[in-house]
Amino acid sequence: MKSSDVIAQIKSAVDIRTVAARYTELNRSGKTWKGNCPIHAERTPSFTLYQDRFYCFGCRKHGDVIQLVQDVEHVDFWSAIEILAAIGGVDVDSPQLATSTREAEILRQASQFYEEKLNTSDAQFARDYLQRRGYQREQLRDFHLGYSPDTFDGLLTALTSRGYEESLTDSTGLTATKNGKRYDRFRGRLMFPICASSHAVIGFGARTLVDGNGAKYINTPTTNKFSKGRVLYGRHLAQSHINKQGQVIVVEGYLDTVAMHLAGHQQTVGLMGTALTKHHVNTLAHLGTDVYLALDNDSAGETATRQAIAQLFPYTSAVYIVNLNGSKDPDQFLADHGDMSRSIHNATPGFTYILTAFINRYGVASASAKARICRLMSKYIRVVPSQVEQTELITELSDTLRVRDTDIRAELNGKHPRTILPPRIESSETTVLKTLLSAITALNGPLPLETGCRIHSAIKNVSRQSEALSTAIATVVSGAEPTPESLAIIIQQASVVSGEPVVQIERSLNQLKRIELDANISALAQRISNANDPEAKQTLRGEYLALITERNELPKT
Ligand SMILES: [Zn+2]
């Protein structure tokens, strides 16, 4: 079965509304359904369903039912298919799905294998290691830590003896093959299973316990299910706490994450040793909460912190830096202090953190130093998403540097002239087009072909300002796949309840005709007054009269 057939089969078996209703409460609004977005945190509903698609006006995520499951559950395409097949009670006959399901099983089995091995006598030094760091085994239960035996093929043998294919132990990243010989990738290491939001194991992080035994940490390589830069470690355990507390704490390592959870800071996720990727930024931004950075207290950590602030600012200025007071990382901090609540409470706003760093570097003694800092900080101010945040940052900068806020605003506007805002009052054309679109989406049953043709010709020559709307209308009329921009417009209008659709469509078409005629009439009037040749003037007057007559004969609306 091809994947396009699988998609069709899934979509005919499960309705997007049924699936979305598992994640959020939906209420009808015109031809759409609305609810709080299950993908990002919000208090007013901007998640909308229209026909078989969703669109969120908050985080702008959009797509079909499969995409919805991928976005909410943070799983790959085939895992989403698996979830939907279970919901719809359908048997999907696809080799890719069979492989994906089998890979998920293997990863789960491997995690169990490692977890059991942590109890064996071979793993005594791994248990000692955890004990030395102050972790009690029962506290670690949710993380399912494990131990990979220091043998060539311990896991491989265990899996193949249970009937799993060797090709799949490779494709899940559990084993590797060199010179035709297959062997366990993780040997003699403390194992950290990495899970999707659904709690399914998708990969592993592994820490060596013996110096000189290769890299300190290694991870599952990129596989169908796992990509280090796309996952935040511990998120499946942290999500509900993140929502409850309205904040997320980002740390670098596995043990930092574990230590934070054990200390009661369960709103913590780990970067698994990488810098913040654009996927991480996207994920953090979509959480819609304050972001606290508690990266390592070294120069690499400081660089990563500065970069993270710059990456997050286009989404939010609510980024805070936790001061680790000389401890090298959060794990060490908790070993030293036991609790991080005070430091979290007193965390430095990201803007202040950057500003302080510049002041320390350049000083504020001279006007040129101040100007330089203003210029550097304006990069951060310029990108924040709201005017309110911008104003607040400008005030802080002007207070700290003792410069006038008007000078800062001049700096901000100087090189980047304000974009010209669209006119405040909507032209009657866009109003009519919006009503037309609402009416079309509200139709019960198909649009008559003849009406469709008249709509197409009516929206052909709209002004620049209305182009996006006319594209959206053309998409609905032709039944084509909408672009994200069109989808947003369609869904917006579909939630507007209008009068009887058929009547409304005719009225809108009339109004559009009138607008078009009015435009032509005034253009013609201009040409008449500009014309010098009396004969040409006469001809134009004839045309003018014809247009006036046509307009007067339009039905009154
Ligand atoms: Zn959203």
XYZ file of C-alpha atoms and ligand atoms in Angstrom:
558
model
C 0.000 0.000 0.000
C 1.402 3.407 -0.996
C 1.560 6.145 1.621
C -1.008 8.203 -0.324
C -3.421 5.266 0.018
C -2.629 5.004 3.718
C -3.395 8.706 4.144
C -6.701 8.290 2.325
C -7.582 5.225 4.381
C -6.814 6.978 7.673
C -8.709 10.107 6.714
C -11.797 8.165 5.739
C -11.698 6.230 9.012
C -11.054 9.046 11.479
C -12.598 12.473 11.606
C -10.297 15.368 12.577
C -12.901 16.670 15.036
C -12.996 13.359 16.931
C -9.213 13.348 17.156
C -8.907 17.033 18.111
C -11.599 16.575 20.775
C -9.288 14.103 22.530
C -6.801 16.930 23.019
C -8.988 19.985 23.592
C -12.582 21.036 24.193
C -14.173 22.247 20.963
C -17.036 24.663 20.449
C -18.892 25.373 17.244
C -18.372 28.760 15.635
C -20.142 29.162 12.309
C -18.820 26.467 9.992
C -15.741 25.946 12.143
C -14.903 24.465 15.527
C -12.725 26.331 17.989
C -10.758 25.382 21.077
C -7.617 26.113 23.062
C -4.650 25.016 20.991
C -3.328 21.580 21.982
C 0.035 22.436 20.390
C 0.870 25.671 22.189
C -0.245 26.929 25.600
C -3.010 29.526 25.455
C -6.028 30.747 27.381
C -8.200 32.077 24.564
C -9.069 29.664 21.763
C -7.279 30.220 18.481
C -7.153 26.599 17.354
C -9.706 26.144 14.584
C -11.042 23.231 12.573
C -12.504 23.736 9.149
C -13.622 20.718 7.155
C -10.722 18.240 7.373
C -8.003 20.700 8.377
C -6.831 22.623 11.417
C -5.256 26.034 11.724
C -4.026 27.808 14.845
C -4.093 31.593 14.752
C -1.763 31.615 17.761
C 1.124 29.384 16.693
C 0.191 29.206 12.991
C 0.536 25.439 12.923
C -1.800 23.905 10.389
C -2.510 20.775 8.432
C -4.583 17.624 8.319
C -5.428 15.097 11.018
C -2.081 13.301 10.612
C -0.142 16.535 11.005
C -2.234 17.329 14.083
C -1.212 14.092 15.785
C 2.421 14.641 14.757
C 2.385 18.151 16.240
C 0.576 17.279 19.460
C 2.314 13.975 20.175
C 5.691 15.029 18.731
C 5.962 11.862 16.705
C 6.971 11.072 13.140
C 4.524 10.428 10.319
C 4.313 6.649 10.739
C 3.873 6.843 14.488
C 0.995 9.267 13.886
C -0.520 6.800 11.414
C -0.206 4.087 14.041
C -2.020 6.205 16.644
C -4.776 7.133 14.186
C -5.194 3.561 12.972
C -5.785 2.549 16.590
C -8.329 5.357 17.104
C -10.179 4.508 13.898
C -9.946 0.769 14.458
C -8.505 0.263 10.982
C -5.930 -2.209 9.801
C -3.398 -0.338 7.746
C -1.599 -2.684 5.431
C 1.690 -0.910 4.831
C 5.246 -2.220 5.078
C 6.468 1.175 6.357
C 3.915 1.131 9.150
C 4.835 -2.439 10.030
C 8.504 -1.408 10.193
C 7.734 1.674 12.265
C 5.685 -0.358 14.748
C 8.405 -2.980 14.961
C 11.077 -0.327 15.532
C 9.008 1.140 18.361
C 8.790 -2.327 19.940
C 12.530 -2.883 19.628
C 13.289 0.446 21.282
C 10.916 -0.364 24.134
C 12.487 -3.798 24.565
C 15.978 -2.284 24.519
C 15.005 0.196 27.205
C 13.686 -2.646 29.376
C 16.843 -4.642 28.719
C 19.074 -1.775 29.870
C 16.896 -1.059 32.885
C 17.090 -4.689 34.023
C 20.858 -4.728 33.502
C 21.242 -1.850 35.957
C 20.221 -4.338 38.677
C 22.867 -6.938 37.804
C 26.187 -7.360 39.590
C 28.044 -6.065 36.498
C 26.369 -2.723 37.025
C 27.435 -2.276 40.643
C 29.772 0.590 39.747
C 26.975 2.273 37.760
C 24.722 2.053 40.815
C 27.577 3.343 42.976
C 27.987 6.232 40.598
C 24.318 7.214 40.962
C 24.524 6.780 44.718
C 27.604 9.019 44.912
C 25.704 11.710 43.081
C 22.986 11.428 45.685
C 20.292 9.760 43.585
C 18.034 7.136 45.106
C 17.006 4.390 42.663
C 13.300 4.656 43.452
C 13.369 8.402 42.737
C 14.717 7.667 39.261
C 11.881 5.320 38.320
C 10.173 7.682 35.847
C 13.400 8.133 33.894
C 13.930 4.374 33.440
C 17.705 4.768 33.569
C 19.627 1.672 32.584
C 23.011 0.136 32.013
C 24.397 -1.204 28.749
C 26.626 -4.223 29.461
C 30.235 -3.900 28.373
C 29.953 -6.712 25.835
C 30.142 -6.768 22.071
C 26.619 -7.973 21.378
C 24.662 -8.356 24.628
C 21.664 -6.379 23.416
C 21.889 -7.668 19.851
C 21.723 -11.278 21.035
C 18.851 -10.526 23.390
C 16.846 -8.870 20.615
C 17.534 -11.413 17.868
C 16.731 -14.277 20.242
C 13.302 -12.647 20.639
C 12.908 -12.734 16.864
C 13.729 -9.135 15.967
C 15.413 -8.513 12.625
C 19.047 -7.371 12.738
C 18.336 -4.747 10.085
C 15.973 -3.055 12.530
C 18.476 -3.012 15.384
C 20.678 -1.011 13.000
C 17.914 1.290 11.752
C 16.927 2.156 15.332
C 20.552 3.049 16.083
C 20.936 0.375 18.771
C 23.598 -1.487 16.843
C 26.079 -0.552 14.155
C 27.832 -2.591 11.514
C 31.538 -2.361 10.767
C 33.434 -4.587 8.336
C 30.371 -6.768 8.025
C 30.206 -7.306 11.772
C 27.224 -6.037 13.749
C 27.768 -4.894 17.343
C 26.044 -2.998 20.189
C 26.475 0.750 19.854
C 26.240 1.393 23.608
C 28.612 -0.599 25.826
C 29.439 -0.151 29.507
C 27.432 3.044 29.783
C 24.724 4.564 31.938
C 21.673 4.709 29.660
C 19.103 7.504 29.436
C 16.063 6.548 27.341
C 14.758 9.526 25.356
C 10.985 9.601 24.916
C 8.420 11.287 22.697
C 5.486 13.084 24.323
C 3.558 9.831 24.043
C 6.234 8.318 26.359
C 7.363 6.016 23.535
C 11.137 5.483 23.585
C 12.709 6.991 20.466
C 16.418 6.995 21.291
C 19.082 6.898 23.998
C 21.725 9.041 25.566
C 24.644 7.143 27.091
C 27.259 8.300 29.584
C 30.553 6.551 30.034
C 31.435 5.634 33.612
C 35.095 4.936 32.939
C 37.585 7.635 31.945
C 39.171 7.055 28.570
C 36.281 4.930 27.322
C 35.458 7.150 24.330
C 33.320 10.286 24.410
C 31.725 11.155 27.752
C 28.277 11.144 26.154
C 27.066 9.489 22.989
C 23.544 9.480 21.551
C 21.444 7.507 19.167
C 22.365 8.782 15.693
C 19.668 10.357 13.548
C 17.074 7.699 12.704
C 13.483 7.631 11.445
C 12.313 8.247 14.981
C 15.107 10.288 16.510
C 16.921 13.504 15.765
C 18.820 15.051 18.657
C 18.182 18.617 17.571
C 14.424 18.082 17.505
C 13.865 16.624 20.954
C 14.036 18.093 24.430
C 15.037 15.482 26.985
C 12.456 14.868 29.705
C 9.718 16.817 27.969
C 7.238 13.931 28.283
C 7.586 14.175 32.066
C 7.829 17.966 32.160
C 4.917 19.017 29.943
C 2.138 19.058 32.547
C 4.402 20.922 34.999
C 5.362 23.426 32.298
C 1.683 24.131 31.663
C 0.871 24.376 35.356
C 3.769 26.694 36.240
C 3.725 28.758 33.059
C 7.478 28.338 32.776
C 10.010 25.985 31.278
C 13.588 25.602 32.519
C 16.182 24.612 29.936
C 19.361 22.827 31.055
C 22.165 21.246 29.042
C 22.622 17.703 30.236
C 20.766 14.493 31.035
C 21.887 14.471 34.645
C 21.010 18.167 35.017
C 17.489 17.350 33.856
C 17.181 14.351 36.168
C 18.578 16.301 39.136
C 16.185 19.196 38.520
C 13.166 16.873 38.419
C 14.267 15.129 41.598
C 14.659 18.509 43.314
C 11.036 19.341 42.466
C 11.728 21.517 39.406
C 9.847 19.206 37.076
C 9.224 21.925 34.514
C 12.764 21.231 33.251
C 13.888 19.924 29.864
C 17.394 19.090 28.615
C 19.203 20.029 25.414
C 21.276 16.827 25.447
C 24.513 18.735 25.070
C 23.721 20.648 21.898
C 23.205 24.363 21.474
C 19.613 25.472 20.985
C 18.562 24.442 17.462
C 15.866 26.207 15.483
C 13.577 23.262 16.256
C 14.186 23.752 19.972
C 13.445 27.460 19.617
C 10.274 26.640 17.750
C 9.203 24.152 20.414
C 9.993 26.522 23.287
C 8.248 29.424 21.560
C 5.143 27.322 20.976
C 4.941 26.396 24.647
C 3.852 29.991 25.181
C 5.462 30.124 28.629
C 8.353 32.047 30.190
C 11.687 30.443 29.319
C 14.380 30.035 32.002
C 17.878 29.186 30.832
C 20.137 27.347 33.284
C 22.957 26.318 30.977
C 26.452 25.367 32.139
C 28.489 27.959 33.970
C 31.395 28.006 31.508
C 32.299 30.027 28.445
C 30.523 27.589 26.095
C 27.407 27.828 28.267
C 27.585 31.633 28.284
C 27.907 31.759 24.502
C 24.982 29.346 24.177
C 22.950 31.503 26.581
C 23.580 34.674 24.573
C 22.688 32.885 21.344
C 19.556 31.403 22.892
C 18.358 34.844 24.011
C 18.862 36.188 20.488
C 17.032 33.185 19.009
C 14.091 33.408 21.410
C 13.581 37.181 21.334
C 11.636 37.228 18.051
C 9.034 35.117 19.881
C 9.176 36.485 23.402
C 11.260 38.712 25.643
C 10.173 36.606 28.646
C 13.552 34.837 28.751
C 15.349 34.620 32.104
C 18.842 33.520 33.041
C 19.287 31.516 36.233
C 22.444 32.456 38.143
C 24.250 29.282 39.226
C 26.366 31.152 41.812
C 29.657 29.556 40.832
C 28.400 25.956 40.569
C 29.442 24.480 37.228
C 26.008 23.201 36.197
C 22.489 22.726 37.647
C 23.345 19.202 38.852
C 26.274 20.601 40.852
C 24.202 23.558 42.033
C 21.580 21.222 43.477
C 24.278 19.085 45.115
C 25.643 22.308 46.691
C 22.351 23.993 47.595
C 19.623 21.344 47.438
C 17.043 23.624 45.844
C 16.994 26.188 43.048
C 13.743 28.031 43.795
C 15.453 31.219 45.014
C 17.726 31.432 41.971
C 14.813 30.776 39.635
C 12.787 33.475 41.371
C 15.700 35.930 41.125
C 16.665 35.004 37.558
C 17.972 37.857 35.405
C 15.818 38.939 32.453
C 17.573 38.075 29.172
C 17.676 41.706 28.062
C 19.334 42.805 31.318
C 21.791 39.905 31.043
C 22.939 41.011 27.585
C 22.956 44.695 28.521
C 25.091 44.021 31.611
C 27.572 42.048 29.514
C 27.951 44.964 27.071
C 28.293 47.503 29.887
C 31.009 45.363 31.469
C 32.812 45.193 28.160
C 32.509 48.791 26.905
C 31.719 50.819 30.034
C 29.356 53.790 30.047
C 31.886 56.563 30.594
C 31.746 58.032 27.104
C 28.894 59.016 24.821
C 30.395 56.860 22.072
C 30.355 53.780 24.335
C 26.700 54.450 25.152
C 25.896 54.895 21.470
C 27.607 51.618 20.699
C 25.635 49.769 23.384
C 22.390 51.353 22.153
C 23.159 50.161 18.667
C 23.942 46.619 19.854
C 20.856 46.436 22.082
C 18.551 47.799 19.399
C 19.001 44.495 17.560
C 17.251 42.778 20.463
C 14.575 45.434 20.878
C 13.711 45.490 17.207
C 12.769 41.809 16.995
C 10.496 41.389 20.030
C 6.969 40.622 18.915
C 4.915 43.213 20.783
C 4.914 46.979 21.101
C 4.432 46.688 24.872
C 7.579 44.577 25.258
C 9.474 46.943 22.985
C 8.505 49.986 25.032
C 9.506 48.252 28.256
C 12.951 47.369 26.887
C 13.493 50.901 25.572
C 12.659 52.294 29.024
C 15.117 49.908 30.682
C 17.862 50.817 28.238
C 17.271 54.550 28.599
C 17.165 54.337 32.424
C 20.311 52.228 32.636
C 22.410 54.236 30.190
C 20.840 57.602 31.082
C 20.043 58.401 27.480
C 16.763 59.814 26.166
C 14.306 57.188 24.979
C 13.602 59.334 21.910
C 17.258 58.888 20.917
C 16.896 55.124 21.260
C 13.750 55.188 19.156
C 15.590 57.222 16.532
C 18.315 54.562 16.520
C 15.650 51.877 16.126
C 13.842 53.645 13.311
C 16.866 55.125 11.589
C 18.075 52.147 9.642
C 14.834 50.281 9.633
C 12.048 52.646 8.691
C 8.759 51.546 10.137
C 6.840 49.361 7.754
C 3.863 51.104 6.282
C 0.750 49.853 7.985
C -2.270 48.975 5.891
C -5.010 51.604 6.023
C -7.082 51.413 9.162
C -10.450 51.512 7.418
C -11.002 48.507 5.233
C -12.010 49.275 1.728
C -15.532 48.240 0.881
C -14.013 45.768 -1.581
C -12.319 43.700 1.133
C -15.456 43.834 3.274
C -17.536 42.475 0.414
C -14.968 39.780 -0.394
C -14.929 38.662 3.240
C -18.709 38.387 3.292
C -18.606 36.485 0.011
C -16.062 34.029 1.423
C -18.109 33.517 4.607
C -21.188 32.828 2.503
C -19.394 30.330 0.240
C -18.030 28.373 3.216
C -21.489 28.420 4.828
C -23.181 26.809 1.801
C -24.813 23.487 2.482
C -23.963 21.372 -0.503
C -21.811 22.133 -3.518
C -21.496 25.486 -5.214
C -23.356 25.504 -8.566
C -20.884 25.549 -11.452
C -22.447 28.657 -12.964
C -22.137 30.591 -9.682
C -18.531 29.438 -9.402
C -17.773 30.881 -12.846
C -19.376 34.209 -11.957
C -17.375 34.351 -8.718
C -14.150 33.630 -10.594
C -14.738 36.463 -13.035
C -15.882 38.837 -10.268
C -12.675 38.402 -8.266
C -10.313 38.480 -11.240
C -9.533 42.189 -11.145
C -9.532 43.081 -7.467
C -7.101 45.643 -6.045
C -3.686 44.668 -4.631
C -5.030 45.032 -1.119
C -7.621 42.306 -1.717
C -5.409 39.840 -3.555
C -4.934 37.470 -0.602
C -8.698 37.343 -0.095
C -9.440 36.697 -3.753
C -6.823 33.913 -3.813
C -8.516 32.324 -0.804
C -11.920 32.571 -2.491
C -10.570 31.068 -5.720
C -9.147 28.182 -3.673
C -12.489 27.421 -2.046
C -14.403 27.706 -5.316
C -12.022 25.419 -7.211
C -11.579 23.037 -4.265
C -7.787 23.267 -4.554
C -5.366 22.636 -1.684
C -5.087 25.959 0.179
C -1.781 27.641 0.954
C -1.281 28.321 4.693
C -2.126 31.992 4.113
C -5.330 31.130 2.258
C -6.262 28.534 4.850
C -5.945 31.124 7.613
C -8.205 33.529 5.726
C -10.732 30.823 4.854
C -10.957 29.610 8.426
C -11.250 33.140 9.762
C -14.186 33.861 7.469
C -15.743 30.434 7.924
C -16.279 31.237 11.592
C -18.323 34.343 10.753
C -22.020 33.568 10.753
C -23.796 35.371 7.931
C -27.307 35.333 6.499
C -28.724 32.871 3.994
C -25.624 31.900 1.944
C -27.222 31.838 -1.516
C -28.747 35.294 -1.050
C -25.507 36.587 0.451
C -23.434 35.342 -2.502
C -25.696 37.083 -5.037
C -25.637 40.284 -3.001
C -21.828 40.194 -2.749
C -21.450 39.596 -6.485
C -23.651 42.626 -7.121
C -21.642 44.744 -4.741
C -18.400 43.675 -6.401
C -19.853 44.550 -9.781
C -20.837 47.960 -8.425
C -17.345 48.548 -6.991
C -15.760 47.575 -10.291
C -18.124 49.836 -12.253
C -17.503 52.730 -9.858
C -13.766 52.357 -10.341
C -14.152 52.274 -14.133
C -16.518 55.236 -14.071
C -14.136 57.426 -12.109
C -11.199 56.365 -14.306
C -13.230 57.269 -17.368
C -14.234 60.624 -15.875
C -10.545 61.355 -15.411
C -9.797 60.488 -19.041
C -12.663 62.661 -20.250
C -11.371 65.680 -18.367
C -7.859 65.038 -19.696
C -8.908 64.529 -23.317
C -8.208 67.443 -25.692
C -9.690 66.123 -28.906
C -13.468 66.869 -28.881
C -14.244 63.760 -30.921
C -12.369 61.474 -28.515
C -14.112 63.222 -25.639
C -17.450 62.453 -27.262
C -16.635 58.730 -27.618
C -15.522 58.533 -23.993
C -18.737 60.258 -22.891
C -20.678 57.531 -24.691
C -18.794 54.826 -22.809
C -19.270 56.756 -19.586
C -23.009 56.883 -20.063
C -23.140 53.151 -20.791
C -21.339 52.391 -17.539
C -23.617 54.700 -15.550
C -26.647 52.955 -17.042
C -25.211 49.543 -16.216
C -24.613 50.611 -12.638
C -28.109 52.025 -12.262
C -29.597 48.794 -13.521
C -27.853 46.705 -10.892
C -30.291 45.300 -8.330
C -30.405 47.429 -5.182
C -28.629 45.734 -2.278
Zn -1.378 26.911 18.497
